[in-house]
Tab-separated table of C-alpha atoms and ligand atoms in Angstrom:
chain	number	residue	atom	x	y	z
I	1	MET	CA	0.000	0.000	0.000
I	2	LEU	CA	2.796	2.427	0.935
I	3	LYS	CA	5.678	0.649	-0.823
I	4	GLY	CA	8.159	3.193	-2.125
I	5	LYS	CA	6.783	5.977	0.096
I	6	THR	CA	8.842	7.776	2.707
I	7	ILE	CA	7.150	9.248	5.741
I	8	LEU	CA	8.770	11.574	8.212
I	9	LEU	CA	7.008	11.160	11.547
I	10	GLY	CA	7.452	14.029	13.985
I	11	VAL	CA	6.590	13.229	17.596
I	12	THR	CA	6.153	16.044	20.101
I	13	GLY	CA	5.746	15.966	23.849
I	14	GLY	CA	2.239	15.010	24.804
I	15	ILE	CA	0.871	12.067	26.742
I	16	ALA	CA	-0.499	10.726	23.426
I	17	ALA	CA	3.105	10.212	22.195
I	18	TYR	CA	2.707	6.522	23.003
I	19	LYS	CA	0.020	6.264	20.309
I	20	ALA	CA	2.594	7.394	17.724
I	21	VAL	CA	4.275	4.020	18.271
I	22	GLU	CA	1.174	2.226	16.982
I	23	LEU	CA	0.921	4.704	14.094
I	24	LEU	CA	4.526	3.982	13.131
I	25	ARG	CA	3.758	0.259	13.181
I	26	LEU	CA	0.841	0.785	10.772
I	27	TYR	CA	3.031	2.771	8.344
I	28	VAL	CA	5.784	0.149	8.455
I	29	LYS	CA	3.311	-2.707	8.015
I	30	ALA	CA	1.943	-0.949	4.910
I	31	GLY	CA	5.471	-0.899	3.420
I	32	ALA	CA	6.536	2.720	4.067
I	33	GLU	CA	10.055	3.788	4.963
I	34	VAL	CA	9.678	5.875	8.119
I	35	PHE	CA	12.101	8.287	9.754
I	36	VAL	CA	11.198	9.581	13.177
I	37	VAL	CA	12.113	12.981	14.586
I	38	MET	CA	11.398	13.481	18.284
I	39	THR	CA	11.404	16.711	20.234
I	40	LYS	CA	13.111	16.905	23.601
I	41	SER	CA	9.791	16.763	25.458
I	42	ALA	CA	8.601	13.772	23.406
I	43	ARG	CA	11.565	11.871	24.816
I	44	GLU	CA	10.138	12.402	28.304
I	45	PHE	CA	7.171	10.235	27.299
I	46	VAL	CA	8.592	7.517	24.976
I	47	THR	CA	12.184	6.500	24.372
I	48	PRO	CA	13.799	6.933	20.941
I	49	LEU	CA	14.791	3.281	21.105
I	50	THR	CA	11.157	2.207	20.726
I	51	PHE	CA	10.759	4.188	17.495
I	52	GLN	CA	14.195	3.155	16.283
I	53	THR	CA	13.481	-0.532	16.778
I	54	LEU	CA	10.103	-0.379	15.034
I	55	SER	CA	11.181	1.873	12.138
I	56	GLY	CA	14.523	0.167	11.559
I	57	ASN	CA	16.042	3.654	11.125
I	58	PRO	CA	17.969	5.887	13.515
I	59	VAL	CA	15.718	8.318	15.377
I	60	HIS	CA	16.668	11.959	14.953
I	61	THR	CA	16.556	14.173	17.974
I	62	GLU	CA	19.254	16.838	17.819
I	63	LEU	CA	19.606	19.794	15.501
I	64	PHE	CA	23.379	19.881	15.846
I	65	ASN	CA	24.480	16.299	15.912
I	66	LEU	CA	27.620	15.789	13.861
I	67	TYR	CA	27.055	12.103	13.288
I	68	GLN	CA	23.399	12.436	12.262
I	69	GLU	CA	24.173	15.563	10.255
I	70	GLN	CA	26.719	13.619	8.244
I	71	GLU	CA	24.403	10.690	7.726
I	72	ILE	CA	21.216	12.509	6.845
I	73	GLY	CA	21.165	16.185	7.758
I	74	HIS	CA	17.928	17.939	8.588
I	75	ILE	CA	17.524	19.418	5.124
I	76	SER	CA	17.853	16.047	3.456
I	77	LEU	CA	15.379	14.601	5.982
I	78	ALA	CA	12.948	17.304	4.935
I	79	ASP	CA	13.596	16.614	1.241
I	80	ARG	CA	13.132	12.901	1.126
I	81	ALA	CA	9.631	12.678	2.655
I	82	ASP	CA	6.510	12.110	0.577
I	83	LEU	CA	4.548	13.167	3.651
I	84	VAL	CA	5.519	14.736	6.959
I	85	VAL	CA	3.183	13.739	9.786
I	86	VAL	CA	3.331	15.372	13.216
I	87	ALA	CA	1.435	13.206	15.715
I	88	PRO	CA	0.793	14.170	18.395
I	89	ALA	CA	1.274	17.830	17.547
I	90	THR	CA	1.322	20.101	20.595
I	91	ALA	CA	0.123	23.707	20.649
I	92	ASN	CA	3.804	24.579	20.973
I	93	ILE	CA	4.986	23.050	17.662
I	94	ILE	CA	1.966	24.437	15.807
I	95	GLY	CA	2.624	27.866	17.315
I	96	LYS	CA	6.283	27.679	16.373
I	97	VAL	CA	5.627	26.782	12.744
I	98	ALA	CA	2.880	29.421	12.494
I	99	GLY	CA	5.409	31.957	13.794
I	100	GLY	CA	8.147	30.785	11.413
I	101	LEU	CA	10.390	29.672	14.295
I	102	ALA	CA	13.034	26.988	13.919
I	103	ASP	CA	14.850	26.277	17.153
I	104	ASP	CA	15.097	22.488	17.159
I	105	LEU	CA	15.333	19.665	14.636
I	106	LEU	CA	11.590	19.163	14.151
I	107	SER	CA	10.663	22.838	13.744
I	108	THR	CA	13.653	23.368	11.427
I	109	THR	CA	12.642	20.363	9.331
I	110	LEU	CA	9.052	21.590	9.165
I	111	LEU	CA	10.185	24.985	7.955
I	112	ALA	CA	12.591	23.506	5.420
I	113	THR	CA	10.332	20.895	3.855
I	114	LYS	CA	8.472	21.281	0.589
I	115	SER	CA	6.541	18.040	1.218
I	116	PRO	CA	2.910	18.067	2.382
I	117	VAL	CA	2.686	18.405	6.165
I	118	PHE	CA	-0.066	16.794	8.208
I	119	PHE	CA	-0.590	17.914	11.823
I	120	VAL	CA	-2.567	15.778	14.255
I	121	PRO	CA	-3.093	18.050	17.258
I	122	ALA	CA	-3.640	16.683	20.760
I	123	MET	CA	-3.859	18.920	23.804
I	124	ASN	CA	-6.001	20.098	26.695
I	125	VAL	CA	-9.464	21.244	25.561
I	126	ASN	CA	-8.951	24.809	26.845
I	127	MET	CA	-5.686	25.094	24.958
I	128	TYR	CA	-7.366	23.730	21.830
I	129	GLU	CA	-10.213	26.221	22.088
I	130	ASN	CA	-7.920	29.152	22.889
I	131	PRO	CA	-8.307	31.733	20.080
I	132	LEU	CA	-4.510	32.041	19.906
I	133	TYR	CA	-4.171	28.351	19.093
I	134	GLN	CA	-7.141	28.458	16.698
I	135	ALA	CA	-5.625	31.437	14.874
I	136	ASN	CA	-2.340	29.558	14.436
I	137	GLN	CA	-4.119	26.500	13.009
I	138	LYS	CA	-6.175	28.678	10.660
I	139	LYS	CA	-3.071	30.457	9.476
I	140	LEU	CA	-1.313	27.175	8.710
I	141	GLU	CA	-4.393	25.742	6.983
I	142	GLY	CA	-4.390	28.850	4.815
I	143	PHE	CA	-0.838	27.966	3.752
I	144	GLY	CA	-1.890	24.432	2.783
I	145	TYR	CA	-0.923	22.486	5.919
I	146	TYR	CA	-3.315	19.610	6.680
I	147	PHE	CA	-4.965	19.089	10.061
I	148	LEU	CA	-6.994	16.251	11.546
I	149	GLU	CA	-9.620	17.248	14.054
I	150	PRO	CA	-8.935	15.935	17.576
I	151	ALA	CA	-11.330	13.395	19.053
I	152	THR	CA	-13.622	14.229	21.957
I	153	GLY	CA	-13.450	12.355	25.225
I	154	TYR	CA	-11.769	12.060	28.587
I	155	LEU	CA	-8.407	13.852	28.470
I	156	ALA	CA	-5.309	12.887	30.433
I	157	CYS	CA	-5.404	16.234	32.235
I	158	GLY	CA	-8.738	15.283	33.801
I	159	TRP	CA	-10.884	17.481	31.566
I	160	GLU	CA	-13.555	16.152	29.248
I	161	GLY	CA	-13.738	17.603	25.740
I	162	LYS	CA	-12.083	17.969	22.351
I	163	GLY	CA	-8.340	17.456	22.332
I	164	LYS	CA	-7.678	13.705	22.247
I	165	LEU	CA	-5.412	12.255	19.592
I	166	PRO	CA	-7.637	10.308	17.146
I	167	GLU	CA	-7.074	6.543	16.922
I	168	PRO	CA	-3.868	5.558	15.050
I	169	GLN	CA	-5.981	3.754	12.408
I	170	THR	CA	-7.836	7.005	11.656
I	171	ILE	CA	-4.557	8.956	11.356
I	172	PHE	CA	-3.177	6.183	9.144
I	173	GLU	CA	-6.185	6.271	6.806
I	174	GLU	CA	-6.038	10.033	6.547
I	175	SER	CA	-2.322	9.739	5.675
I	176	LEU	CA	-3.196	7.248	2.917
I	177	ARG	CA	-5.667	9.774	1.577
I	178	LEU	CA	-3.026	12.497	1.507
I	179	LEU	CA	-0.585	10.174	-0.282
I	180	SER	CA	-3.059	8.861	-2.868
I	181	PRO	CA	-3.494	10.175	-6.412
I	182	ARG	CA	-6.470	12.558	-6.485
I	183	ASP	CA	-7.933	11.122	-9.677
I	184	LEU	CA	-11.477	11.040	-8.240
I	185	ASN	CA	-11.527	14.681	-7.202
I	186	GLY	CA	-14.896	16.221	-7.980
I	187	GLU	CA	-16.688	12.845	-8.198
I	188	THR	CA	-19.516	11.805	-5.912
I	189	VAL	CA	-19.399	8.030	-5.597
I	190	LEU	CA	-22.487	6.268	-4.267
I	191	VAL	CA	-21.587	2.780	-3.032
I	192	THR	CA	-23.870	0.078	-1.683
I	193	ALA	CA	-22.459	-2.689	0.481
I	194	GLY	CA	-23.306	-5.612	2.719
I	195	PRO	CA	-26.331	-7.882	2.838
I	196	THR	CA	-29.942	-6.905	3.246
I	197	ARG	CA	-32.192	-8.337	5.950
I	198	GLU	CA	-35.756	-9.333	5.202
I	199	GLU	CA	-37.731	-9.740	8.399
I	200	LEU	CA	-39.974	-12.719	9.075
I	201	ASP	CA	-41.076	-11.617	12.518
I	202	PRO	CA	-39.620	-9.414	15.312
I	203	VAL	CA	-36.768	-11.883	15.986
I	204	ARG	CA	-36.013	-13.574	12.639
I	205	TYR	CA	-34.878	-12.560	9.185
I	206	LEU	CA	-33.674	-13.899	5.817
I	207	SER	CA	-30.226	-12.718	4.712
I	208	ASN	CA	-26.970	-13.883	3.076
I	209	TYR	CA	-23.248	-14.281	3.852
I	210	SER	CA	-22.111	-10.898	2.503
I	211	SER	CA	-19.697	-9.225	4.958
I	212	GLY	CA	-19.628	-5.844	3.207
I	213	LYS	CA	-15.817	-5.958	2.908
I	214	MET	CA	-15.725	-5.338	-0.864
I	215	GLY	CA	-18.076	-2.351	-0.796
I	216	TYR	CA	-16.402	-0.812	2.265
I	217	ALA	CA	-12.968	-1.133	0.595
I	218	ILE	CA	-14.328	0.671	-2.483
I	219	ALA	CA	-15.837	3.410	-0.320
I	220	ARG	CA	-12.661	3.905	1.733
I	221	ILE	CA	-10.319	4.011	-1.260
I	222	ALA	CA	-12.606	6.241	-3.370
I	223	ARG	CA	-12.557	8.705	-0.487
I	224	GLN	CA	-8.762	8.455	-0.250
I	225	ARG	CA	-8.568	9.342	-3.936
I	226	GLY	CA	-10.512	12.551	-3.511
I	227	ALA	CA	-14.154	11.544	-4.104
I	228	ARG	CA	-17.081	12.497	-1.943
I	229	VAL	CA	-18.459	9.103	-0.931
I	230	ILE	CA	-21.958	8.106	0.139
I	231	LEU	CA	-22.064	4.563	1.507
I	232	VAL	CA	-25.467	2.911	1.743
I	233	SER	CA	-24.906	-0.205	3.795
I	234	GLY	CA	-26.877	-3.150	5.023
I	235	PRO	CA	-25.992	-4.514	8.502
I	236	THR	CA	-22.260	-5.384	8.795
I	237	ALA	CA	-19.681	-5.687	11.569
I	238	LEU	CA	-17.301	-3.233	9.849
I	239	ALA	CA	-16.132	0.178	11.064
I	240	VAL	CA	-17.433	3.194	9.155
I	241	PRO	CA	-14.624	4.324	6.818
I	242	CYS	CA	-13.117	7.703	7.623
I	243	GLY	CA	-14.778	10.704	5.981
I	244	VAL	CA	-17.532	8.718	4.286
I	245	GLU	CA	-21.224	9.750	4.492
I	246	MET	CA	-22.892	6.687	5.929
I	247	VAL	CA	-26.521	5.641	5.428
I	248	GLN	CA	-27.486	2.516	7.377
I	249	VAL	CA	-30.339	0.411	6.043
I	250	ALA	CA	-31.656	-3.086	6.671
I	251	SER	CA	-34.071	-4.276	3.975
I	252	ALA	CA	-33.834	-4.175	0.161
I	253	ARG	CA	-36.694	-1.690	0.046
I	254	GLN	CA	-34.923	0.634	2.481
I	255	MET	CA	-31.759	0.324	0.390
I	256	ARG	CA	-33.697	1.153	-2.759
I	257	ASP	CA	-35.225	4.270	-1.198
I	258	ALA	CA	-31.856	5.454	0.196
I	259	VAL	CA	-30.132	4.976	-3.172
I	260	MET	CA	-32.880	6.635	-5.213
I	261	ALA	CA	-32.974	9.616	-2.839
I	262	ARG	CA	-29.254	10.245	-3.487
I	263	LEU	CA	-28.947	9.290	-7.142
I	264	ALA	CA	-29.127	12.882	-8.414
I	265	GLU	CA	-26.014	13.814	-6.370
I	266	ALA	CA	-23.934	10.900	-7.690
I	267	THR	CA	-21.587	10.844	-10.682
I	268	VAL	CA	-20.677	7.178	-10.148
I	269	VAL	CA	-22.822	4.415	-8.612
I	270	ILE	CA	-21.218	1.123	-7.534
I	271	LYS	CA	-23.623	-1.573	-6.388
I	272	ALA	CA	-21.565	-4.045	-4.379
I	273	ALA	CA	-24.417	-4.971	-2.010
I	274	ALA	CA	-25.827	-8.481	-1.952
I	275	VAL	CA	-29.491	-7.579	-2.153
I	276	ALA	CA	-32.066	-10.233	-1.257
I	277	ASP	CA	-34.139	-10.948	-4.358
I	278	TYR	CA	-37.185	-11.971	-2.293
I	279	ARG	CA	-38.747	-11.070	1.041
I	280	PRO	CA	-41.440	-12.783	3.113
I	281	THR	CA	-44.864	-11.717	1.838
I	282	LYS	CA	-45.947	-11.035	5.377
I	283	ARG	CA	-43.870	-9.941	8.359
I	284	ALA	CA	-45.574	-11.423	11.442
I	285	GLU	CA	-46.294	-8.815	14.065
I	286	HIS	CA	-45.400	-11.245	16.874
I	287	LYS	CA	-42.863	-14.042	17.082
I	288	ILE	CA	-44.003	-17.021	14.995
I	289	LYS	CA	-44.717	-19.859	17.438
I	290	LYS	CA	-43.716	-23.461	16.892
I	291	GLY	CA	-46.828	-25.361	15.757
I	292	GLN	CA	-47.732	-29.071	15.562
I	293	GLU	CA	-46.868	-29.264	11.834
I	294	ALA	CA	-43.608	-30.912	10.735
I	295	GLU	CA	-43.170	-28.348	7.959
I	296	LEU	CA	-43.575	-24.629	7.684
I	297	GLU	CA	-44.034	-22.954	4.340
I	298	LEU	CA	-42.816	-19.445	3.703
I	299	ILE	CA	-44.275	-17.424	0.894
I	300	LEU	CA	-41.871	-14.886	-0.598
I	301	GLU	CA	-42.414	-11.980	-2.939
I	302	LYS	CA	-39.995	-10.216	-5.202
I	303	ASN	CA	-37.933	-7.280	-3.994
I	304	PRO	CA	-37.223	-4.320	-6.260
I	305	ASP	CA	-34.141	-4.837	-8.441
I	306	ILE	CA	-32.348	-1.639	-7.456
I	307	LEU	CA	-29.638	-1.893	-10.090
I	308	ALA	CA	-32.124	-2.504	-12.906
I	309	GLU	CA	-34.103	0.514	-11.763
I	310	LEU	CA	-30.920	2.616	-11.683
I	311	GLY	CA	-30.147	1.446	-15.228
I	312	GLN	CA	-33.550	2.752	-16.312
I	313	CYS	CA	-33.412	6.143	-14.656
I	314	LYS	CA	-29.717	7.066	-14.676
I	315	THR	CA	-28.749	10.214	-16.557
I	316	THR	CA	-25.014	10.883	-16.730
I	317	GLN	CA	-23.947	8.548	-13.916
I	318	LEU	CA	-21.455	5.778	-14.553
I	319	LEU	CA	-23.198	2.631	-13.346
I	320	VAL	CA	-21.202	-0.327	-12.017
I	321	GLY	CA	-22.735	-3.603	-10.873
I	322	PHE	CA	-21.460	-6.823	-9.361
I	323	ALA	CA	-22.498	-10.281	-10.468
I	324	ALA	CA	-22.302	-13.072	-7.933
I	325	GLU	CA	-22.260	-16.326	-9.891
I	326	THR	CA	-21.614	-19.973	-9.176
I	327	THR	CA	-21.885	-21.148	-12.809
I	328	GLU	CA	-21.281	-19.684	-16.295
I	329	LEU	CA	-19.674	-16.604	-14.853
I	330	VAL	CA	-19.048	-14.590	-18.014
I	331	GLU	CA	-22.314	-15.403	-19.809
I	332	ASN	CA	-24.453	-14.615	-16.765
I	333	ALA	CA	-22.536	-11.445	-15.940
I	334	ARG	CA	-22.755	-10.146	-19.525
I	335	LYS	CA	-26.496	-10.766	-19.518
I	336	LYS	CA	-26.800	-8.684	-16.332
I	337	LEU	CA	-24.652	-5.912	-17.824
I	338	GLU	CA	-26.979	-5.689	-20.807
I	339	THR	CA	-30.370	-6.142	-19.172
I	340	LYS	CA	-29.563	-3.742	-16.322
I	341	ASN	CA	-27.993	-1.152	-18.678
I	342	LEU	CA	-24.615	-0.958	-16.904
I	343	ASP	CA	-21.290	0.567	-17.965
I	344	LEU	CA	-19.195	-2.038	-16.185
I	345	ILE	CA	-19.853	-5.243	-14.251
I	346	VAL	CA	-17.560	-7.008	-11.811
I	347	ALA	CA	-18.104	-10.741	-12.204
I	348	ASN	CA	-17.441	-12.683	-9.085
I	349	ASP	CA	-17.197	-16.490	-8.863
I	350	VAL	CA	-18.675	-16.972	-5.407
I	351	SER	CA	-18.283	-20.749	-5.536
I	352	ARG	CA	-14.512	-20.326	-4.893
I	353	SER	CA	-13.499	-20.450	-1.237
I	354	ASP	CA	-10.911	-17.652	-1.723
I	355	ALA	CA	-13.262	-15.217	-3.481
I	356	GLY	CA	-16.606	-13.569	-2.918
I	357	PHE	CA	-18.534	-13.630	0.329
I	358	ASP	CA	-16.910	-13.047	3.720
I	359	VAL	CA	-13.219	-13.522	2.761
I	360	ASP	CA	-10.456	-10.927	2.400
I	361	THR	CA	-9.523	-11.823	-1.189
I	362	ASN	CA	-11.403	-11.711	-4.451
I	363	ALA	CA	-10.908	-13.006	-7.993
I	364	VAL	CA	-12.934	-11.036	-10.494
I	365	ARG	CA	-13.384	-10.425	-14.193
I	366	LEU	CA	-14.340	-6.970	-15.398
I	367	LEU	CA	-16.782	-6.817	-18.309
I	368	TYR	CA	-17.293	-3.582	-20.222
I	369	ARG	CA	-20.154	-2.252	-22.278
I	370	ASP	CA	-18.143	-2.368	-25.529
I	371	GLY	CA	-17.867	-6.159	-25.227
I	372	SER	CA	-14.286	-6.212	-23.901
I	373	SER	CA	-13.294	-7.859	-20.635
I	374	GLU	CA	-10.248	-8.384	-18.435
I	375	GLU	CA	-9.453	-10.866	-15.718
I	376	LEU	CA	-7.759	-9.743	-12.512
I	377	PRO	CA	-5.680	-12.252	-10.525
I	378	LEU	CA	-6.563	-13.267	-6.974
I	379	LEU	CA	-6.098	-10.025	-5.018
I	380	SER	CA	-6.964	-8.552	-1.656
I	381	LYS	CA	-10.324	-6.778	-1.674
I	382	ASP	CA	-8.479	-3.469	-1.157
I	383	GLU	CA	-6.422	-4.110	-4.292
I	384	VAL	CA	-9.518	-5.135	-6.294
I	385	ALA	CA	-11.120	-1.857	-5.141
I	386	ARG	CA	-8.020	0.097	-6.219
I	387	GLN	CA	-7.920	-1.509	-9.665
I	388	LEU	CA	-11.657	-1.099	-10.159
I	389	LEU	CA	-11.394	2.595	-9.249
I	390	ASP	CA	-8.442	2.967	-11.693
I	391	ARG	CA	-10.752	1.718	-14.479
I	392	ILE	CA	-13.622	3.930	-13.305
I	393	ALA	CA	-11.371	7.034	-13.211
I	394	LYS	CA	-10.300	6.228	-16.802
I	395	LEU	CA	-13.886	5.742	-17.974
I	396	ARG	CA	-14.815	9.093	-16.421
I	397	HIS	CA	-11.837	10.910	-17.972
I	398	PRO	CA	-10.629	8.901	-20.977
I	399	SER	CA	-8.050	11.499	-22.023
I	400	ALA	CA	-6.363	11.811	-18.596
K	501	CTP	N1	-29.067	-6.131	-7.269
K	501	CTP	C1	-29.932	-5.118	-6.909
K	501	CTP	N2	-31.186	-5.399	-6.467
K	501	CTP	C2	-31.588	-6.686	-6.355
K	501	CTP	C3	-30.725	-7.736	-6.721
K	501	CTP	C4	-29.467	-7.418	-7.161
K	501	CTP	O1	-29.544	-3.949	-7.010
K	501	CTP	N3	-32.823	-6.936	-5.923
K	501	CTP	C5	-27.746	-5.778	-7.787
K	501	CTP	C6	-26.574	-6.249	-6.926
K	501	CTP	O2	-26.196	-5.222	-6.009
K	501	CTP	C7	-25.482	-6.489	-7.953
K	501	CTP	C8	-26.252	-6.902	-9.201
K	501	CTP	O3	-27.579	-6.435	-9.024
K	501	CTP	O4	-24.762	-5.328	-8.265
K	501	CTP	C9	-26.286	-8.366	-9.483
K	501	CTP	O5	-26.709	-9.068	-8.338
K	501	CTP	P1	-26.782	-10.669	-8.347
K	501	CTP	O6	-27.257	-11.130	-7.016
K	501	CTP	O7	-25.505	-11.218	-8.887
K	501	CTP	O8	-27.844	-10.948	-9.484
K	501	CTP	P2	-29.402	-10.848	-9.587
K	501	CTP	O9	-29.712	-9.720	-10.501
K	501	CTP	O10	-30.048	-10.855	-8.254
K	501	CTP	O11	-29.719	-12.181	-10.385
K	501	CTP	P3	-29.543	-13.731	-9.902
K	501	CTP	O12	-29.745	-13.717	-8.413
K	501	CTP	O13	-30.598	-14.433	-10.653
K	501	CTP	O14	-28.168	-14.154	-10.307
């Protein structure tokens, strides 16, 4: 994910400095080369050795260190980063950069770098709300520095309020967004994901094995690449992706209404949800009791085919469907592409144990409207999402 990327992680002196260790681990796990610069106060909270061990690179702490200067030098540190992240960022470092001060290695590096800089502030709520601090942040934002809003909660100083460092996973995802190509800027991508639930009575429902992983990966990565994303999701156990507008639904009819209500805003619609084709004709008001009969018959009626309806009423939207098949993958998927009036369909062989429902990998074939198709190898769902969005970006802007 971050192979070939270099991140300079600045750690300043706040109690949340320990969370920077987990953030570093996430960057390294994703393949990034990370160099850590710590301020003097940061070293009161976490030792440089921890960061050094996890990054595999020497940790830089001193502005005038002959050995480090020879090896790297603060200017070269500033030059080689694709992204500079300061987490946690104290009011002090933000104030220093806003004032153009450079009196230690981190502030000097921040002043010298031409790379994008991403501050993740964490401090006492009163400090955060202080107009002096707010003016500094505003000033830096005006110059193009990125900021992540602090989380709200119980603060180490005993106060309750805004000022907590967001979870490392959230900071990591925001970093991915800042490092991604912005080829979906200006697009509004409407994604559906997960299963639907069709209720039988107050305690039972009909559903399927969809985990939502494919649709959530598409939503998360589309957002990283600059799109506004609306995610209409059936019930899943997944965390809401960062920065995505979430609409929770349960039944196919609720999903249909949520999608139709937002269609006019969308430029791209991707229907990754596993929608139940049928629902019980009647939902019992009370729990269905066990009777004397050995068998119980359920009568089902057809649900709306949301994708087919979208194919009928779309205007300029690019419409992408999924086809879950267990036999005759290509033939069945092409039929769906044509009858539902799609631009692209992702054909999914759900009979394979390493593809489709509730696994982390997927093997798909992409079929296009002009009759062409391409097969992707077995990939992680994130990578399938990335490749699918590459194709979608191209279809939206063929000359780019
Ligand atoms: N779909 C939908 N509404 C439905 C059923 C399916 O919007 N009621 C969408 C799915 O989100 C997917 C595509 O249609 O993008 C194909 O779904 P799939 O389950 O593969 O096919 P069906 O059209 O339901 O046909 P069949 O079950 O007969 O294969």
